[in-house]
Amino acid sequence: MPTEPTRFDRDTAIVRIESGRYHGRIDPGWWIVNGPNGGYIAAILLRALIAEVDDLVRAPRSLTIHYLRPPAEGPVEIHTAREREGRTLTTASARLFQGGKLMAVALGAFAPARSGFEYSDRKMPAFAPADSYPKLRDKYPGLVEMQKRYDSRWATPHELGAGAHEALGGGYIRFEEPRVVDALAVAAFTDAFPPSVITRAPERAALGPIPTVDLTIHFRTTLPLPGATPADRCVVQFTSKTAKEGFVEEDAEVWSESGVLLAQSRQLAIVG
């Protein structure tokens, strides 16, 4: 029997209205401070790009989004285009509109897996089992509405607003409503924890909102992984090395619990 769609699937759903045109809807359940979470928007745009490419063999490899304005709750329209389709790589664009205004622009690259020279010097963060940590929304009550959509566990040593010597955050994540981890989920996960820069702040409220300017995600494997189940968690780690002239960068890694690197991302955000 077909699996019932989860809230994430319903809230990122799109409807094709004609070639290169889709309707969607922004749901307030994914709100952070002044609007919807950037990872949530990334998942909607990625869904439209996957529909545009329409090739299951060509998996997402890279996705870059520039956020122009925060959408409000309600309907949106997404315009997509195949910018180039080569023998092994398809590049496609998506533009998200609301009320006639451009809200976000995305560019994605899609390709099949290739054989060749491989290596990986990255190591997954070593955390205790997920159940050793409280849910993020219980640890920090009233954080943001979006945290109700996730079973997130904060596992790194620094607290938010601790004035720590480094900007570091992370732990475990999966949807509160069980769902297999695919590229859409991973796109959302890359922006689903509190910004790591908050661990360096002397208190949680010291920085104010930290809106994303741009987000780039590199998918490092074809998803879902073989044998993936809805109960699976991901391990995530977020770091930042520089805040300057009102902007801060954040790097993220998303891993399977079995130690497979699923994605890396970097975003630039405004910091007060």
XYZ file of C-alpha atoms in Angstrom:
272
model
C 0.000 0.000 0.000
C 1.246 3.547 -0.696
C 2.760 5.431 2.222
C 0.729 8.348 3.525
C 2.490 11.686 2.948
C 4.035 13.260 6.028
C 3.532 16.870 7.045
C 6.899 17.705 5.469
C 5.700 16.260 2.171
C 2.391 18.110 2.362
C 4.040 21.404 3.305
C 6.615 21.182 0.493
C 4.179 19.850 -2.110
C 3.977 21.452 -5.535
C 1.359 21.207 -8.287
C 2.294 21.546 -11.944
C 0.115 24.119 -13.682
C 1.971 24.121 -17.024
C 5.429 23.469 -18.373
C 7.945 25.124 -16.069
C 5.269 26.463 -13.696
C 4.268 25.095 -10.298
C 2.071 26.174 -7.437
C 3.109 25.653 -3.825
C 2.243 26.969 -0.388
C 4.278 28.346 2.505
C 3.134 26.851 5.807
C 3.744 28.671 9.132
C 4.687 25.399 10.824
C 8.234 25.925 9.531
C 8.633 29.454 10.888
C 11.802 30.590 12.627
C 11.881 34.273 13.665
C 10.509 36.536 10.948
C 9.536 33.981 8.336
C 10.014 30.466 7.002
C 13.252 28.552 7.540
C 15.739 28.617 4.671
C 16.086 24.838 4.629
C 12.334 24.496 4.246
C 12.384 26.886 1.274
C 15.338 24.935 -0.154
C 13.297 21.722 -0.017
C 10.388 23.312 -1.915
C 12.691 24.648 -4.613
C 14.555 21.340 -4.853
C 11.257 19.502 -5.281
C 10.413 21.783 -8.217
C 13.859 21.284 -9.750
C 13.594 17.508 -9.449
C 10.242 17.702 -11.237
C 11.787 19.870 -13.956
C 14.749 17.524 -14.524
C 12.391 14.516 -14.441
C 15.166 11.910 -14.430
C 15.494 9.555 -11.447
C 18.987 8.532 -12.536
C 20.258 12.115 -12.318
C 20.376 12.739 -8.581
C 20.856 16.191 -7.011
C 24.556 17.015 -6.715
C 24.573 20.747 -6.001
C 21.928 23.288 -5.009
C 22.443 27.014 -4.432
C 19.690 29.331 -3.243
C 19.775 33.103 -2.870
C 17.091 34.426 -0.535
C 15.794 37.835 -1.627
C 12.800 38.277 0.674
C 11.090 36.161 3.355
C 7.829 34.744 1.963
C 4.642 35.083 3.988
C 2.212 32.297 4.765
C 0.220 31.411 1.674
C 0.498 30.462 -1.999
C 3.665 30.788 -4.068
C 4.507 30.152 -7.698
C 7.743 28.534 -8.872
C 9.136 28.995 -12.376
C 11.692 26.404 -13.520
C 13.926 25.985 -16.558
C 16.508 23.531 -17.815
C 19.486 25.762 -18.433
C 21.562 22.978 -20.002
C 21.263 19.225 -20.376
C 24.497 17.452 -21.255
C 25.422 13.809 -21.492
C 26.147 13.521 -17.769
C 24.987 16.747 -16.133
C 21.730 18.690 -16.117
C 21.658 22.249 -14.788
C 18.276 23.742 -13.916
C 17.040 26.957 -12.313
C 14.030 27.820 -10.167
C 12.564 31.173 -9.165
C 10.046 31.471 -6.339
C 7.417 34.239 -6.555
C 4.766 35.438 -4.140
C 2.353 38.257 -4.879
C 4.271 39.015 -8.065
C 7.530 39.552 -6.171
C 10.637 37.413 -6.571
C 11.448 35.751 -3.218
C 14.271 33.319 -3.974
C 16.403 32.080 -6.862
C 17.917 28.594 -7.072
C 20.339 26.798 -9.372
C 20.791 23.039 -9.216
C 23.043 20.435 -10.821
C 21.869 16.853 -11.356
C 23.932 13.871 -12.487
C 24.161 10.084 -12.192
C 26.790 8.495 -9.970
C 30.187 8.214 -11.651
C 33.042 5.805 -11.063
C 36.565 7.102 -10.575
C 39.125 8.244 -8.036
C 37.612 8.435 -4.537
C 38.732 9.317 -1.037
C 37.289 10.846 2.137
C 39.333 12.403 4.920
C 36.295 13.643 6.829
C 35.226 11.950 10.046
C 31.735 11.886 11.466
C 31.368 13.608 14.858
C 31.471 11.132 17.743
C 28.377 11.546 19.908
C 26.772 9.358 22.543
C 23.573 7.564 21.441
C 20.745 9.941 20.456
C 18.549 9.017 23.414
C 21.296 10.325 25.718
C 20.313 13.870 24.772
C 17.037 15.792 25.247
C 15.073 17.065 22.288
C 16.216 20.509 21.243
C 12.742 21.960 21.716
C 12.656 20.623 25.296
C 16.164 21.847 26.083
C 15.319 25.332 24.815
C 11.524 25.768 25.202
C 9.946 28.336 22.903
C 12.944 28.341 20.561
C 11.103 28.572 17.202
C 7.926 27.007 15.774
C 9.931 24.928 13.282
C 11.510 22.829 16.029
C 8.132 21.165 16.613
C 8.557 19.521 13.200
C 11.832 17.827 14.156
C 13.191 15.328 16.631
C 16.489 17.179 17.070
C 19.030 16.344 19.788
C 21.724 18.882 20.738
C 24.903 16.866 21.347
C 27.782 19.359 21.071
C 29.346 20.716 24.293
C 28.538 24.438 24.045
C 25.172 25.883 25.044
C 23.389 28.612 23.096
C 24.504 31.994 24.411
C 27.433 30.452 26.300
C 30.102 32.865 25.071
C 32.077 29.821 23.914
C 35.521 30.047 22.321
C 34.202 28.488 19.100
C 30.989 28.508 17.078
C 29.919 24.870 17.109
C 26.556 23.120 17.187
C 25.033 19.849 16.153
C 23.753 16.460 17.147
C 21.038 14.200 15.787
C 18.061 15.024 13.613
C 15.081 13.360 11.977
C 11.524 14.479 11.348
C 9.125 14.226 14.259
C 6.835 12.401 11.847
C 8.923 9.430 10.593
C 10.113 9.767 6.995
C 12.893 8.236 4.913
C 15.884 10.553 4.496
C 16.098 11.635 0.854
C 17.629 14.691 -0.828
C 14.647 16.856 0.157
C 15.093 15.950 3.828
C 18.843 16.547 3.712
C 18.301 19.973 2.131
C 16.052 20.881 5.047
C 18.480 19.445 7.625
C 21.339 21.693 6.458
C 19.537 24.682 7.974
C 17.487 23.067 10.737
C 19.580 23.773 13.867
C 20.113 27.091 15.641
C 22.995 28.964 13.981
C 26.287 27.865 15.516
C 27.368 31.502 15.945
C 24.871 31.755 18.833
C 27.148 29.534 20.957
C 29.770 32.317 20.829
C 27.302 35.007 21.883
C 27.242 35.983 25.581
C 23.499 35.265 25.687
C 20.904 33.737 23.336
C 19.154 37.013 22.512
C 22.350 39.009 21.933
C 22.414 38.535 18.157
C 18.771 38.830 17.122
C 17.523 37.217 13.884
C 20.174 35.707 11.586
C 18.568 35.575 8.105
C 20.255 33.556 5.359
C 21.602 35.391 2.307
C 22.602 32.310 0.338
C 22.868 28.568 0.923
C 24.835 26.041 -1.141
C 24.386 22.312 -0.606
C 26.638 19.619 -2.070
C 24.977 16.207 -1.995
C 27.774 13.651 -1.560
C 25.844 10.459 -2.280
C 22.725 9.280 -4.062
C 19.708 9.310 -1.753
C 17.902 7.568 -0.182
C 20.630 5.174 0.966
C 19.986 1.472 0.337
C 17.961 0.020 3.193
C 16.941 3.428 4.564
C 13.974 3.404 6.962
C 11.747 6.193 8.335
C 13.233 5.672 11.815
C 16.755 6.593 10.685
C 18.432 9.644 12.178
C 21.110 11.847 10.711
C 24.137 13.268 12.501
C 24.730 16.965 11.818
C 27.469 19.396 12.713
C 27.519 23.162 12.162
C 30.583 25.406 12.485
C 31.489 29.017 11.786
C 34.939 30.566 11.648
C 34.269 34.191 10.693
C 31.778 36.941 11.493
C 32.743 40.261 9.905
C 31.036 43.455 8.732
C 27.613 42.119 9.644
C 27.882 38.761 7.867
C 28.689 35.282 9.148
C 29.390 32.033 7.310
C 28.311 28.602 8.517
C 29.480 25.205 7.298
C 27.451 22.060 7.848
C 27.903 18.327 7.423
C 25.054 15.810 7.321
C 25.893 12.148 7.980
C 23.953 8.920 8.220
C 24.259 7.212 11.603
C 26.191 4.475 9.807
C 28.909 6.984 8.878
C 28.053 7.923 5.279
C 28.586 11.592 4.448
C 25.305 12.670 2.855
C 25.900 16.376 2.256
C 28.025 19.403 2.983
C 26.737 22.950 2.925
C 27.819 26.529 3.409
C 25.637 29.555 3.955
C 26.188 33.266 4.373
C 23.886 35.023 6.832
C 23.352 38.472 8.300
C 24.365 38.748 11.951
C 23.651 41.654 14.266
